[in-house]
Short mmCIF file of C-alpha atoms in Angstrom, two decimals:
data_model
loop_
_atom_site.label_atom_id
_atom_site.label_comp_id
_atom_site.label_asym_id
_atom_site.label_seq_id
_atom_site.Cartn_x
_atom_site.Cartn_y
_atom_site.Cartn_z
CA MET A 1 -96.67 154.39 43.85
CA ASP A 2 -94.92 152.56 41.52
CA SER A 3 -92.35 155.53 41.53
CA HIS A 4 -92.01 155.33 45.20
CA HIS A 5 -91.79 151.53 44.52
CA ARG A 6 -89.22 151.46 41.61
CA ASN A 7 -87.15 153.34 44.02
CA SER A 8 -87.76 151.59 46.89
CA HIS A 9 -86.53 148.88 45.07
CA ASP A 10 -83.08 150.69 43.44
CA VAL A 11 -82.11 151.20 46.81
CA ALA A 12 -82.26 147.74 47.86
CA ASP A 13 -80.82 146.44 45.28
CA THR A 14 -78.23 148.76 45.60
CA THR A 15 -77.22 148.55 49.30
CA PRO A 16 -75.93 145.53 49.07
CA LEU A 17 -73.43 146.04 46.10
CA LEU A 18 -72.40 148.88 47.95
CA ALA A 19 -71.18 147.08 50.73
CA ASP A 20 -69.29 143.90 49.13
CA THR A 21 -67.69 146.51 47.40
CA SER A 22 -66.27 148.98 50.60
CA HIS A 23 -66.13 144.96 51.89
CA ASN A 24 -63.90 143.83 49.33
CA ARG A 25 -61.56 147.23 48.83
CA PRO A 26 -59.40 145.85 51.37
CA LYS A 27 -58.76 142.54 49.91
CA SER A 28 -57.90 144.18 46.89
CA ALA A 29 -55.56 146.07 48.52
CA ILE A 30 -53.56 143.15 50.33
CA ALA A 31 -54.27 140.64 47.67
CA ALA A 32 -52.04 143.76 45.20
CA VAL A 33 -49.65 143.85 47.75
CA LYS A 34 -48.96 139.91 48.36
CA ASP A 35 -48.53 140.20 44.21
CA GLU A 36 -45.97 142.93 44.41
CA LEU A 37 -43.56 140.95 47.80
CA VAL A 38 -44.22 137.78 45.44
CA TYR A 39 -43.01 139.28 42.25
CA ALA A 40 -40.07 141.55 43.40
CA THR A 41 -38.93 137.97 45.13
CA LYS A 42 -38.69 136.25 42.30
CA ALA A 43 -37.13 139.11 40.21
CA THR A 44 -34.47 139.49 43.26
CA LEU A 45 -33.41 135.87 43.21
CA GLN A 46 -33.12 135.45 39.33
CA CYS A 47 -31.92 138.99 38.40
CA SER A 48 -28.15 136.95 38.81
CA ILE A 49 -26.93 133.32 38.11
CA THR A 50 -24.71 133.93 41.38
CA ASN A 51 -28.02 134.19 43.55
CA VAL A 52 -27.26 130.21 44.07
CA LEU A 53 -24.73 130.86 46.36
CA LEU A 54 -27.20 132.92 48.96
CA ILE A 55 -26.61 129.48 50.79
CA CYS A 56 -23.57 130.76 51.92
CA LEU A 57 -24.73 133.33 54.00
CA PRO A 58 -26.25 131.87 56.80
CA LEU A 59 -22.52 129.31 56.80
CA GLY A 60 -20.12 132.16 56.82
CA LEU A 61 -21.90 134.36 59.15
CA TYR A 62 -22.42 131.52 61.75
CA GLY A 63 -19.53 129.45 60.71
CA ALA A 64 -17.34 131.18 63.84
CA GLU A 65 -20.26 129.23 66.63
CA TRP A 66 -19.78 126.02 64.50
CA GLY A 67 -16.11 125.62 65.01
CA PHE A 68 -15.41 126.43 60.85
CA PRO A 69 -11.81 127.14 60.19
CA GLY A 70 -11.00 130.64 59.50
CA TRP A 71 -10.24 129.93 55.47
CA ALA A 72 -13.30 128.57 55.96
CA ILE A 73 -15.55 131.20 57.11
CA PHE A 74 -13.81 134.06 54.65
CA VAL A 75 -14.51 131.93 51.88
CA LEU A 76 -18.09 130.71 52.88
CA ASN A 77 -18.64 134.93 53.37
CA PHE A 78 -16.54 135.88 49.95
CA LEU A 79 -19.32 133.69 47.97
CA ALA A 80 -22.13 134.71 49.55
CA MET A 81 -21.02 138.64 49.17
CA LEU A 82 -20.88 138.05 45.42
CA PRO A 83 -24.52 137.77 44.81
CA LEU A 84 -25.19 140.20 47.81
CA ALA A 85 -23.18 142.29 44.88
CA SER A 86 -25.59 141.81 42.66
CA ILE A 87 -28.86 142.35 44.50
CA LEU A 88 -27.66 145.04 45.82
CA THR A 89 -26.80 146.35 42.07
CA PHE A 90 -30.06 145.08 40.79
CA SER A 91 -32.41 147.17 43.07
CA THR A 92 -30.01 150.20 43.02
CA GLU A 93 -30.85 150.08 38.74
CA GLN A 94 -34.74 149.60 40.06
CA LEU A 95 -34.75 152.14 42.32
CA ALA A 96 -33.27 154.90 40.31
CA ALA A 97 -35.39 154.19 37.33
CA ILE A 98 -38.48 155.17 39.31
CA VAL A 99 -37.42 158.37 41.11
CA GLY A 100 -35.88 160.27 37.71
CA SER A 101 -32.07 161.10 36.24
CA VAL A 102 -31.58 163.66 39.14
CA ALA A 103 -32.28 161.38 42.41
CA GLY A 104 -30.96 158.12 40.59
CA GLY A 105 -27.99 159.73 40.28
CA LEU A 106 -27.42 160.29 43.85
CA ILE A 107 -28.82 156.85 44.31
CA ASN A 108 -26.14 155.21 42.31
CA ALA A 109 -23.64 157.26 43.75
CA THR A 110 -24.25 156.45 46.82
CA PHE A 111 -25.02 152.96 47.26
CA GLY A 112 -23.14 152.42 43.45
CA ASN A 113 -19.87 151.32 45.76
CA ALA A 114 -21.62 150.17 48.48
CA VAL A 115 -19.49 146.86 48.66
CA GLU A 116 -16.21 148.59 49.06
CA MET A 117 -17.48 151.40 51.99
CA ILE A 118 -18.88 148.52 53.89
CA VAL A 119 -16.40 146.39 53.95
CA GLY A 120 -13.67 149.30 53.70
CA ILE A 121 -15.31 150.75 57.10
CA SER A 122 -15.05 146.96 58.72
CA ALA A 123 -11.42 146.95 57.74
CA LEU A 124 -10.62 150.35 58.73
CA LYS A 125 -12.23 149.53 62.30
CA GLU A 126 -9.39 146.33 62.63
CA GLY A 127 -7.03 148.38 62.08
CA GLU A 128 -6.59 146.40 58.95
CA ILE A 129 -5.32 150.07 56.49
CA GLY A 130 -3.20 148.43 53.96
CA ILE A 131 -5.99 145.88 53.65
CA VAL A 132 -8.44 149.26 52.86
CA GLN A 133 -6.17 150.79 50.97
CA SER A 134 -4.80 148.02 48.72
CA SER A 135 -8.58 147.50 48.34
CA MET A 136 -9.29 150.45 46.84
CA ILE A 137 -6.21 150.58 44.33
CA GLY A 138 -7.74 146.80 42.99
CA SER A 139 -11.35 148.36 42.45
CA ILE A 140 -9.67 150.80 39.93
CA LEU A 141 -7.63 148.56 38.79
CA SER A 142 -10.23 145.88 38.19
CA SER A 143 -12.84 148.91 36.69
CA ILE A 144 -9.81 149.35 34.36
CA LEU A 145 -8.18 146.19 33.21
CA LEU A 146 -10.54 143.01 33.94
CA ILE A 147 -13.98 145.00 32.93
CA LEU A 148 -13.05 147.32 30.83
CA GLY A 149 -11.20 144.66 28.98
CA SER A 150 -13.95 141.88 28.94
CA ALA A 151 -15.98 144.57 27.46
CA PHE A 152 -13.50 145.11 24.52
CA TYR A 153 -13.55 141.26 24.18
CA LEU A 154 -16.83 140.88 24.52
CA ALA A 155 -18.09 143.32 22.56
CA GLY A 156 -15.42 143.06 19.88
CA GLN A 157 -15.81 138.86 18.65
CA ASP A 158 -17.92 139.71 15.80
CA LYS A 159 -16.79 142.83 14.84
CA GLN A 160 -13.30 143.77 13.36
CA THR A 161 -13.56 147.44 14.63
CA VAL A 162 -16.09 148.54 18.34
CA TYR A 163 -16.52 152.32 17.72
CA ILE A 164 -16.70 154.26 20.92
CA ASN A 165 -18.26 157.68 21.67
CA VAL A 166 -15.43 159.71 21.69
CA ASP A 167 -17.21 163.05 23.66
CA VAL A 168 -17.85 161.21 26.68
CA ALA A 169 -14.90 158.84 26.52
CA GLY A 170 -12.79 161.95 26.52
CA ILE A 171 -14.84 163.68 29.76
CA LEU A 172 -14.28 160.35 31.56
CA THR A 173 -10.89 159.47 30.93
CA SER A 174 -10.14 163.17 32.04
CA LEU A 175 -11.11 162.95 35.36
CA MET A 176 -10.32 159.42 36.13
CA VAL A 177 -6.52 160.49 34.94
CA ILE A 178 -6.80 163.93 37.01
CA SER A 179 -8.71 161.74 40.03
CA CYS A 180 -5.81 159.36 40.01
CA THR A 181 -3.43 161.50 40.09
CA SER A 182 -4.81 163.39 43.32
CA LEU A 183 -4.06 159.86 44.89
CA ILE A 184 -0.87 158.67 44.03
CA LEU A 185 0.50 162.73 44.87
CA PRO A 186 0.65 161.95 48.32
CA SER A 187 2.98 158.23 47.50
CA ALA A 188 5.26 160.31 45.03
CA LEU A 189 5.74 163.25 47.89
CA ARG A 190 6.41 160.34 50.01
CA ALA A 191 8.69 158.60 47.96
CA GLY A 192 10.89 161.46 46.49
CA ASP A 193 11.37 162.85 50.11
CA LEU A 194 12.99 159.12 51.11
CA LEU A 195 15.16 158.88 48.35
CA ALA A 196 16.18 162.25 49.11
CA GLU A 197 16.43 161.28 52.74
CA ASN A 198 14.54 163.77 54.25
CA ALA A 199 12.45 161.63 55.64
CA SER A 200 11.79 162.30 59.72
CA GLY A 201 10.67 159.71 62.60
CA SER A 202 7.22 161.58 63.01
CA ASN A 203 6.18 158.77 60.52
CA GLY A 204 4.43 161.16 57.68
CA ASP A 205 2.48 163.58 59.82
CA TYR A 206 2.43 166.01 56.79
CA ILE A 207 1.37 162.84 54.30
CA LEU A 208 -1.69 162.28 57.02
CA THR A 209 -2.17 166.16 56.16
CA LEU A 210 -2.20 166.31 53.11
CA SER A 211 -4.31 163.47 52.67
CA ARG A 212 -7.11 164.74 55.00
CA SER A 213 -7.01 168.34 52.80
CA THR A 214 -7.00 166.05 49.64
CA SER A 215 -10.39 164.00 50.38
CA VAL A 216 -11.76 166.84 51.41
CA ILE A 217 -11.02 168.39 47.80
CA LEU A 218 -12.02 164.75 46.17
CA LEU A 219 -15.68 164.73 48.21
CA VAL A 220 -16.80 168.38 46.99
CA PHE A 221 -15.12 167.84 43.42
CA TYR A 222 -17.42 164.25 43.35
CA ILE A 223 -20.39 166.98 44.48
CA LEU A 224 -20.06 168.29 41.57
CA TYR A 225 -19.30 165.53 38.43
CA VAL A 226 -22.72 164.63 39.88
CA TYR A 227 -24.25 167.80 39.71
CA PHE A 228 -22.49 167.90 35.67
CA GLN A 229 -23.81 164.50 34.70
CA SER A 230 -26.98 164.47 36.56
CA VAL A 231 -28.27 167.85 36.25
CA THR A 232 -27.07 170.24 33.72
CA HIS A 233 -25.43 167.54 31.07
CA ALA A 234 -27.87 164.84 31.74
CA ASP A 235 -28.23 164.61 27.77
CA LEU A 236 -24.78 163.98 27.35
CA PHE A 237 -24.72 160.83 29.71
CA ALA A 238 -28.09 159.60 28.80
CA GLU A 239 -28.12 155.27 28.30
CA GLU A 240 -29.10 153.72 26.00
CA GLU A 241 -32.75 152.23 26.47
CA SER A 242 -33.83 149.25 26.00
CA ASP A 243 -36.99 146.96 27.09
CA GLU A 244 -36.03 145.62 30.64
CA GLY A 245 -40.07 144.96 30.91
CA LYS A 246 -41.76 145.80 34.19
CA LYS A 247 -39.98 146.89 37.26
CA LEU A 248 -40.27 146.59 40.92
CA HIS A 249 -42.59 148.97 43.22
CA ALA A 250 -40.34 152.13 45.21
CA LEU A 251 -41.09 150.34 48.46
CA SER A 252 -39.84 147.17 47.31
CA SER A 253 -36.59 148.59 46.16
CA CYS A 254 -35.99 150.67 49.29
CA ALA A 255 -36.37 147.08 51.33
CA VAL A 256 -34.40 144.83 48.66
CA LEU A 257 -31.66 147.24 48.93
CA ILE A 258 -31.21 147.94 52.56
CA LEU A 259 -31.54 144.17 53.32
CA ALA A 260 -29.06 143.38 50.69
CA THR A 261 -26.72 146.63 52.01
CA LEU A 262 -27.29 144.65 55.93
CA GLY A 263 -26.25 141.48 54.67
CA ILE A 264 -23.48 142.67 52.64
CA ALA A 265 -22.39 144.74 55.90
CA ALA A 266 -22.94 141.29 57.82
CA SER A 267 -21.40 139.40 55.71
CA SER A 268 -17.77 141.71 54.93
CA ASP A 269 -17.54 141.88 59.52
CA ALA A 270 -17.22 138.45 59.11
CA LEU A 271 -14.52 138.24 55.95
CA VAL A 272 -12.66 140.59 57.66
CA ASP A 273 -12.12 139.26 61.32
CA SER A 274 -11.28 135.80 59.07
CA ILE A 275 -8.27 137.71 57.13
CA ASP A 276 -5.65 136.42 59.96
CA GLY A 277 -6.95 132.98 59.58
CA VAL A 278 -6.38 133.01 56.06
CA VAL A 279 -3.18 134.27 55.55
CA GLU A 280 -2.22 131.83 58.30
CA ALA A 281 -3.62 128.74 56.86
CA LEU A 282 -2.93 129.69 53.02
CA GLY A 283 0.20 131.72 53.22
CA ILE A 284 -1.61 134.25 51.37
CA SER A 285 -0.66 137.45 51.45
CA ARG A 286 -2.97 140.74 52.46
CA SER A 287 -1.71 142.63 49.63
CA PHE A 288 -2.99 140.03 47.76
CA ILE A 289 -6.43 139.74 49.42
CA GLY A 290 -6.41 143.47 49.61
CA LEU A 291 -5.51 143.77 45.54
CA ILE A 292 -7.26 141.11 44.05
CA ILE A 293 -9.71 139.19 45.90
CA VAL A 294 -11.94 141.86 47.94
CA PRO A 295 -12.54 143.70 44.73
CA ILE A 296 -13.61 141.07 43.17
CA VAL A 297 -16.63 141.06 45.66
CA GLY A 298 -17.29 144.47 44.93
CA ASN A 299 -17.12 144.51 41.67
CA ALA A 300 -19.33 141.32 41.09
CA GLY A 301 -22.39 143.81 40.14
CA CYS A 302 -21.38 146.08 37.49
CA PHE A 303 -19.13 142.76 36.09
CA VAL A 304 -22.44 140.91 35.31
CA GLY A 305 -23.79 144.36 33.91
CA THR A 306 -20.90 144.64 31.41
CA VAL A 307 -21.20 141.09 30.19
CA GLN A 308 -24.50 141.68 29.44
CA TRP A 309 -24.78 145.08 27.76
CA SER A 310 -21.53 144.04 25.86
CA GLN A 311 -22.23 141.30 24.69
CA THR A 312 -25.09 143.36 23.11
CA GLY A 313 -23.67 146.24 21.30
CA ARG A 314 -24.72 148.81 24.47
CA ILE A 315 -20.63 149.12 25.03
CA ASN A 316 -20.81 152.81 25.05
CA LEU A 317 -23.32 152.26 28.16
CA ALA A 318 -20.92 149.46 29.17
CA ILE A 319 -17.62 152.34 29.49
CA SER A 320 -19.36 155.01 31.28
CA VAL A 321 -20.64 152.55 34.02
CA ILE A 322 -16.72 151.50 34.39
CA VAL A 323 -15.73 154.95 34.32
CA GLY A 324 -18.25 155.89 35.94
CA ALA A 325 -17.42 153.35 38.90
CA THR A 326 -14.17 154.08 38.91
CA LEU A 327 -14.44 157.48 39.29
CA GLN A 328 -16.76 156.47 42.34
CA ILE A 329 -13.84 154.98 44.05
CA SER A 330 -11.11 157.55 43.61
CA LEU A 331 -13.66 160.67 43.86
CA PHE A 332 -16.06 159.27 46.68
CA VAL A 333 -14.97 156.00 47.90
CA THR A 334 -11.49 156.31 48.90
CA PRO A 335 -11.67 160.09 50.04
CA PHE A 336 -14.74 159.20 52.57
CA LEU A 337 -13.02 156.31 54.19
CA VAL A 338 -9.76 158.69 54.78
CA ILE A 339 -12.45 161.25 56.89
CA VAL A 340 -13.96 158.36 58.54
CA GLY A 341 -10.60 156.90 59.78
CA TRP A 342 -9.64 160.24 60.79
CA ILE A 343 -13.02 160.56 63.02
CA ILE A 344 -12.39 156.85 64.50
CA GLY A 345 -8.87 157.26 65.35
CA ARG A 346 -7.36 155.35 62.23
CA ASP A 347 -4.73 156.85 60.30
CA MET A 348 -5.59 156.28 57.25
CA SER A 349 -3.62 158.22 54.68
CA LEU A 350 -3.26 158.34 50.44
CA GLN A 351 -0.01 157.33 50.53
CA PHE A 352 0.18 153.71 48.61
CA ASP A 353 2.71 151.17 48.77
CA THR A 354 5.57 152.19 45.97
CA PHE A 355 4.09 148.61 43.44
CA GLU A 356 0.37 149.56 43.79
CA THR A 357 1.01 153.31 42.77
CA ILE A 358 3.42 152.49 39.91
CA VAL A 359 0.87 150.18 38.68
CA LEU A 360 -2.05 152.85 38.72
CA THR A 361 -0.27 155.42 37.49
CA MET A 362 0.64 152.84 34.12
CA SER A 363 -2.84 151.50 34.01
CA THR A 364 -4.99 155.04 33.93
CA LEU A 365 -2.59 156.28 30.98
CA VAL A 366 -2.73 153.22 29.02
CA VAL A 367 -6.35 152.28 29.43
CA SER A 368 -7.22 156.13 28.60
CA CYS A 369 -5.06 156.30 25.45
CA LEU A 370 -7.18 153.69 24.22
CA VAL A 371 -10.92 154.37 25.35
CA ARG A 372 -10.04 158.31 23.42
CA GLY A 373 -8.91 156.79 20.27
CA GLY A 374 -12.45 156.17 19.55
CA LYS A 375 -12.50 152.59 18.53
CA THR A 376 -11.42 149.33 19.90
CA ASN A 377 -10.77 145.65 19.05
CA TYR A 378 -11.30 142.06 20.91
CA PHE A 379 -7.50 142.00 21.13
CA GLU A 380 -7.01 145.18 23.27
CA GLY A 381 -9.23 143.67 25.17
CA MET A 382 -7.37 140.86 25.99
CA LEU A 383 -4.25 142.80 26.58
CA LEU A 384 -6.03 144.79 29.47
CA VAL A 385 -7.47 141.58 30.52
CA ALA A 386 -4.01 140.03 30.29
CA THR A 387 -2.12 142.24 32.25
CA TYR A 388 -4.28 142.20 34.88
CA THR A 389 -3.75 138.36 35.49
CA ILE A 390 0.22 139.45 35.44
CA ILE A 391 -0.30 142.72 37.97
CA GLY A 392 -2.49 139.76 40.19
CA VAL A 393 0.49 137.37 39.85
CA ALA A 394 2.81 139.56 41.13
CA PHE A 395 1.20 140.81 44.12
CA PHE A 396 0.48 136.47 44.40
CA VAL A 397 4.22 136.13 45.34
CA HIS A 398 4.70 139.56 47.16
CA PRO A 399 5.83 138.87 50.50
CA ASP A 400 3.38 141.33 53.18
CA ASP A 401 6.99 142.21 54.45
CA VAL A 402 8.69 143.21 51.96
#
């Protein structure tokens, strides 16, 4: 009897406890989701000091409806894309750290230069082919001159000599020289025909054929490069370990990535639509907008990361990311936009402005020589930044009708 009473008592005591536990499970899941949402929002807003400029996003998007002048809309959207680019880089890094090296390499390949791709597609749809071409060259120049020069300067401030991983630097710079040479060939061919006075009146149809064929080859080569970097030789490109603390959940990273991409797409459309207003109001050439201003937006995230890595002594990681971003532009983004133009009926080619071609050639060779040496210092960094400044001034005073 006592045993039966004790068992009944135990069941009576346990049943409410089980009921309470099953009742509380949904609350625990909801609380976890809420905590992750709060943390993801806070971490995203704190990922960069430029996020204070997010207030410019609604102003830039609705500026036309509110009667803002074209130059004001351009400036507002330009400022809004700076924090969006940083957030995009932050979410990409978070997601790549979660899914592993192979998938992470594909994610970085897809979204690493999403800003340039989105702005380029928007400009292509509007027929601004010159802006697209200038922005591609400008993105490469800003990476290998402005950002790399800043990295050398910051890393070498407290040291007489900064040493570089020669093996990785040699591989990356060789790829950079080869890819930039592929971009230069159509321009060189066209220039040679013009000098020989053999250019026909067909507006260089053979240049389009060469550009599209070259673009397909470069895209295939880029797929092989991603496989080489992420799979077969992943240990060679392994990044330096760092304690980055708690990371976002995969779903949170995807949500932030999608929202940042949508924001950039909307803001880039408004920015491209307002280019005419900037040219008319401020007298700035389209070449300067494409070569200097637009690449600053696209490389904002890379620049912020490079500054942090260089100040903490992780110069090899900074160089790897900078040259990798350059390879993405020359091997992936530029040929991708040529193919997109082919599909939508916009005849974008790899025939760049003569001065742009010369500047790209010389800059690539100079950077290749500096990095291959295996060491650098702050003075070389200052020289690269000064070279980029001179190029910027040259395109600022260069009229569009020349």
